[in-house]
Amino acid sequence: MNHLFERCRAIALACLLLTATAIPALAGPFEDAVAKFANDDFSDTDEAVGIIATSGNPQAFAIISALQEGRLFADPDSKKVFVTGADGKSADAATGTTVAEIPPGAAAVRLNNRLRRNIESALGGLTLMSPDPAKRIASAQSVFKSHETAMLPVIDTALEKETNKAAKLAFTEARAAIILFKEDATEAEKIAAIAVIKARADQDALAILTGLPADQTVGVTRTAASAITAINSRQTLWSIGQNAWYGLSLGSVLLLAAIGLAITFGVMGVINMAHGEMVMIGAYVTFVVQDIIRTSYPGLFDYSLLMAVPLAFLVAGILGIVIERTIIRFLYGRPLETLLATWGLSLVLQQAIRTMFGPTNREVGNPSWMSGAFELGQITITYNRLWILCFTLAVFVILLAMLRYTSMGLEMRAVTQNRRMAASMGIATSRVDALTFGLGSGIAGIAGVALSQIDNVSPNLGQSYIIDSFMVVVFGGVGNLWGTLVGALSLGIANKFLEPVAGAVLGKIAILVLIILFIQKRPRGLFALKGRAIEA
C-alpha cells in the first residue's frame, strides 16, 4: 500500500514538473511580441507592431490603438505590458484580463515619427476585415500609401475573401503598391504592379511611382517613367475639368447676383449702385432666420434656407419698391444723379446694418444637405456649390417663364423695347418700373441667401459682387437674360482659368481689359435687345 502511494506521489510530482516546464512553451509569437514593448527599444517596438498586426489576435487592435494614443504601459522589471482604457481601468495586454492597477515602475511605451507612420499603417491593416465595405476600402487606401511589406499576407487573405467590387479593386491596388517596393519581387511582378497603379492615375499613384527606389531594373524604370508620363497627362485633363467646375460654380454665383441687376438696368436704364446691398440684406435675413431657429426651434435648422428664401425675396423686394417710389422715380433720365444717389444709399444701408448687427461677420451655418463633398472621377464637388448652381438655374428658368407667360412679364418686355409705345397702349410704366425694381431687388435678396453659404455675412458682402455684376450685364447684353447667363458662366470660367496663371488680382484686371476691348466691337454686348426705341 505504501509502495502504491509513493508511486502515485511520484507521478503527481512528475506531472507538476512537466506543467511547469511547459508554461514558457505555451507563450506563442503574439505573447513574445507583446513582451518586446517592455524592452524600451524602437526597433523591438517596430517589430512587435508588425507581428501583432498580422497575428489575427482579437487583442491586436486594442494594443496598437493604445500604443498610438499613449495608453500602452510596460514594466521593465516584470516584462508585463498593460493597456489603460479611457475609463481609467487597466488590463494585461497579452491576455486582456483586467488588473487592479499597473506596477508603479511601468511607463508609457515611447514612439518616434517612423513608428507613428507604421502604427497608422498597422491600424489600417487591422480594419481590412471589417464588415463595413467603406472601412475596408479606407484601410486598403492606407496600406496603399504606406506599402508596408509586412501587410502583404493580410492583403492576400482579404483579397481572397472579398466580394465587394470597389473593395476588391482597393485591395488589388494596395497589393500592387506593396509588390512594387518588395525587394525580392521579380521584374515581371513589378511591371504588372505598375500597370495596376497606372490605371488608378491619381496623385497617390503618382507619389508611389515617383518614390520608387533608384535601384530598379531597366524594364521597371522604363515602365514606371511611361506610367508617370501617362498619369501626368490625365492629371492635366482632370485639372482642366476641376477648373471648369470652379468656373461654373463662380459663374452661377455671378449670375445669381447679376440677374436682378439685368432686369432693372434693362427695363429702367437705372445704374443701381445699391444692388449689392440688396444681396447683403438677403444674407442678413438668412442670419436672422437661423438665429431664431437655433434659439427656439433647433429641429428645423435643416429647413432654415427654405424659409429664408421667400422672406429674403419679400424684404428686399419691398425695400426695392420703396426705394424706387421715394428716390429713383424722381431721377429718370439723369443717369449721373441716379448713380450718385444709389451709391449714397448703399452707404446708408451698410451703416444701418452695422448699427443693427455690428461690423463683424455673422455666422450662417450650412444645413446637413449642403454640407460635405463627393468625388466625380478626380473632380471634387462640394454640395453647397452644387445646390447653388441648381438653385440659380431654377431661378433663371422661373424668371424666364414669368417674363414669357405672365401679363407682368409682357408689360416689362414692352416697356423694355419701347417705353413710349407701351405707355400709349395703356401700360402704366410707372407701376411697371416699381414692380420691376422690386423684382430685381427681391432676386438680389435670394442671391444673398445663397451667397451666405459660401461667403462671409458682413456689411461689405454686396460690395464684393457689384462690379462683377455690372460686368456680366454689360458683357451679356443689357436686359437680356440669356446674355446674362452666357456672360456670367463665361466670365466665371475665364476667371478660374486665368487665376492659376496670372493670379487673382491680375486675372480680374485681364478680364476687365478683355471686356473693354469686346465692348469696343459690340457696344450692346453678346445678345443685344431689339426694338425701335433701342435701335433709335
Tab-separated table of N, CA and C in Angstrom, residues 426-481:
chain	number	residue	atom	x	y	z
A	426	GLY	N	-51.546	102.021	-73.044
A	426	GLY	CA	-52.251	101.928	-71.773
A	426	GLY	C	-51.496	101.241	-70.658
A	427	ILE	N	-50.248	100.918	-70.862
A	427	ILE	CA	-49.449	100.276	-69.810
A	427	ILE	C	-48.956	101.354	-68.852
A	428	ALA	N	-49.211	101.145	-67.565
A	428	ALA	CA	-48.753	102.097	-66.545
A	428	ALA	C	-47.257	101.884	-66.326
A	429	THR	N	-46.455	102.629	-67.043
A	429	THR	CA	-44.999	102.421	-66.985
A	429	THR	C	-44.425	102.686	-65.603
A	430	SER	N	-45.031	103.618	-64.867
A	430	SER	CA	-44.518	103.882	-63.512
A	430	SER	C	-44.732	102.674	-62.608
A	431	ARG	N	-45.887	102.013	-62.743
A	431	ARG	CA	-46.130	100.800	-61.954
A	431	ARG	C	-45.185	99.683	-62.374
A	432	VAL	N	-44.973	99.559	-63.678
A	432	VAL	CA	-44.031	98.548	-64.172
A	432	VAL	C	-42.631	98.819	-63.631
A	433	ASP	N	-42.229	100.075	-63.608
A	433	ASP	CA	-40.912	100.422	-63.062
A	433	ASP	C	-40.783	100.010	-61.612
A	434	ALA	N	-41.808	100.303	-60.829
A	434	ALA	CA	-41.759	99.975	-59.398
A	434	ALA	C	-41.697	98.467	-59.194
A	435	LEU	N	-42.569	97.726	-59.906
A	435	LEU	CA	-42.580	96.268	-59.752
A	435	LEU	C	-41.283	95.649	-60.280
A	436	THR	N	-40.755	96.222	-61.358
A	436	THR	CA	-39.500	95.709	-61.911
A	436	THR	C	-38.359	95.913	-60.925
A	437	PHE	N	-38.284	97.113	-60.350
A	437	PHE	CA	-37.238	97.376	-59.376
A	437	PHE	C	-37.394	96.467	-58.155
A	438	GLY	N	-38.649	96.265	-57.745
A	438	GLY	CA	-38.890	95.350	-56.627
A	438	GLY	C	-38.508	93.924	-56.961
A	439	LEU	N	-38.833	93.475	-58.196
A	439	LEU	CA	-38.463	92.115	-58.621
A	439	LEU	C	-36.953	91.951	-58.649
A	440	GLY	N	-36.256	92.915	-59.243
A	440	GLY	CA	-34.789	92.822	-59.289
A	440	GLY	C	-34.177	92.818	-57.906
A	441	SER	N	-34.716	93.641	-56.998
A	441	SER	CA	-34.198	93.677	-55.631
A	441	SER	C	-34.512	92.376	-54.893
A	442	GLY	N	-35.720	91.827	-55.145
A	442	GLY	CA	-36.073	90.554	-54.496
A	442	GLY	C	-35.174	89.418	-54.937
A	443	ILE	N	-34.839	89.359	-56.233
A	443	ILE	CA	-33.920	88.326	-56.723
A	443	ILE	C	-32.533	88.519	-56.112
A	444	ALA	N	-32.128	89.791	-55.956
A	444	ALA	CA	-30.854	90.048	-55.278
A	444	ALA	C	-30.907	89.544	-53.827
A	445	GLY	N	-32.066	89.660	-53.193
A	445	GLY	CA	-32.205	89.159	-51.821
A	445	GLY	C	-32.032	87.662	-51.727
A	446	ILE	N	-32.649	86.916	-52.662
A	446	ILE	CA	-32.473	85.463	-52.603
A	446	ILE	C	-31.058	85.071	-53.036
A	447	ALA	N	-30.410	85.933	-53.833
A	447	ALA	CA	-28.992	85.696	-54.118
A	447	ALA	C	-28.182	85.773	-52.826
A	448	GLY	N	-28.559	86.695	-51.933
A	448	GLY	CA	-27.875	86.792	-50.642
A	448	GLY	C	-28.044	85.552	-49.798
A	449	VAL	N	-29.211	84.890	-49.897
A	449	VAL	CA	-29.416	83.630	-49.167
A	449	VAL	C	-28.399	82.593	-49.629
A	450	ALA	N	-28.213	82.483	-50.932
A	450	ALA	CA	-27.257	81.509	-51.471
A	450	ALA	C	-25.822	81.888	-51.122
A	451	LEU	N	-25.499	83.184	-51.265
A	451	LEU	CA	-24.120	83.618	-51.012
A	451	LEU	C	-23.751	83.493	-49.544
A	452	SER	N	-24.735	83.499	-48.651
A	452	SER	CA	-24.432	83.338	-47.223
A	452	SER	C	-23.822	81.976	-46.917
A	453	GLN	N	-23.984	81.017	-47.836
A	453	GLN	CA	-23.448	79.674	-47.629
A	453	GLN	C	-21.996	79.543	-48.071
A	454	ILE	N	-21.491	80.516	-48.813
A	454	ILE	CA	-20.116	80.390	-49.331
A	454	ILE	C	-19.273	81.622	-49.058
A	455	ASP	N	-19.853	82.658	-48.446
A	455	ASP	CA	-19.108	83.883	-48.208
A	455	ASP	C	-19.423	84.409	-46.817
A	456	ASN	N	-18.617	85.370	-46.361
A	456	ASN	CA	-18.829	85.959	-45.047
A	456	ASN	C	-20.037	86.887	-45.081
A	457	VAL	N	-20.919	86.738	-44.100
A	457	VAL	CA	-22.068	87.625	-43.979
A	457	VAL	C	-21.624	88.847	-43.185
A	458	SER	N	-21.399	89.940	-43.890
A	458	SER	CA	-20.916	91.173	-43.282
A	458	SER	C	-21.520	92.353	-44.031
A	459	PRO	N	-21.414	93.577	-43.487
A	459	PRO	CA	-21.958	94.746	-44.198
A	459	PRO	C	-21.318	94.988	-45.552
A	460	ASN	N	-20.153	94.417	-45.800
A	460	ASN	CA	-19.457	94.626	-47.078
A	460	ASN	C	-19.713	93.518	-48.089
A	461	LEU	N	-20.641	92.612	-47.791
A	461	LEU	CA	-20.857	91.463	-48.673
A	461	LEU	C	-21.216	91.900	-50.095
A	462	GLY	N	-22.125	92.847	-50.232
A	462	GLY	CA	-22.577	93.240	-51.555
A	462	GLY	C	-21.515	93.905	-52.399
A	463	GLN	N	-20.578	94.602	-51.751
A	463	GLN	CA	-19.547	95.304	-52.500
A	463	GLN	C	-18.632	94.353	-53.262
A	464	SER	N	-18.575	93.100	-52.817
A	464	SER	CA	-17.706	92.125	-53.469
A	464	SER	C	-18.246	91.697	-54.825
A	465	TYR	N	-19.541	91.932	-55.073
A	465	TYR	CA	-20.172	91.395	-56.282
A	465	TYR	C	-20.734	92.465	-57.209
A	466	ILE	N	-20.801	93.734	-56.772
A	466	ILE	CA	-21.467	94.740	-57.585
A	466	ILE	C	-20.716	95.004	-58.895
A	467	ILE	N	-19.381	95.120	-58.836
A	467	ILE	CA	-18.616	95.395	-60.058
A	467	ILE	C	-18.712	94.211	-61.018
A	468	ASP	N	-18.550	92.984	-60.471
A	468	ASP	CA	-18.654	91.795	-61.321
A	468	ASP	C	-20.048	91.687	-61.944
A	469	SER	N	-21.077	92.080	-61.176
A	469	SER	CA	-22.443	92.012	-61.703
A	469	SER	C	-22.615	92.963	-62.888
A	470	PHE	N	-22.087	94.172	-62.775
A	470	PHE	CA	-22.181	95.115	-63.891
A	470	PHE	C	-21.416	94.595	-65.109
A	471	MET	N	-20.259	93.989	-64.870
A	471	MET	CA	-19.500	93.434	-65.993
A	471	MET	C	-20.289	92.338	-66.693
A	472	VAL	N	-20.960	91.482	-65.929
A	472	VAL	CA	-21.759	90.405	-66.513
A	472	VAL	C	-22.884	90.986	-67.361
A	473	VAL	N	-23.593	91.988	-66.817
A	473	VAL	CA	-24.736	92.571	-67.532
A	473	VAL	C	-24.288	93.245	-68.821
A	474	VAL	N	-23.222	94.035	-68.766
A	474	VAL	CA	-22.741	94.744	-69.952
A	474	VAL	C	-22.204	93.769	-70.991
A	475	PHE	N	-21.475	92.751	-70.537
A	475	PHE	CA	-20.890	91.773	-71.453
A	475	PHE	C	-21.973	90.935	-72.127
A	476	GLY	N	-22.975	90.516	-71.357
A	476	GLY	CA	-24.006	89.660	-71.925
A	476	GLY	C	-25.011	90.394	-72.785
A	477	GLY	N	-25.225	91.669	-72.504
A	477	GLY	CA	-26.236	92.427	-73.243
A	477	GLY	C	-27.271	92.960	-72.274
A	478	VAL	N	-27.415	94.263	-72.211
A	478	VAL	CA	-28.281	94.895	-71.220
A	478	VAL	C	-29.718	94.428	-71.389
A	479	GLY	N	-30.304	93.904	-70.303
A	479	GLY	CA	-31.703	93.499	-70.316
A	479	GLY	C	-31.977	92.139	-70.899
A	480	ASN	N	-30.980	91.416	-71.357
A	480	ASN	CA	-31.186	90.103	-71.970
A	480	ASN	C	-30.762	89.020	-70.979
A	481	LEU	N	-31.710	88.204	-70.555
A	481	LEU	CA	-31.416	87.188	-69.541
A	481	LEU	C	-30.496	86.095	-70.084
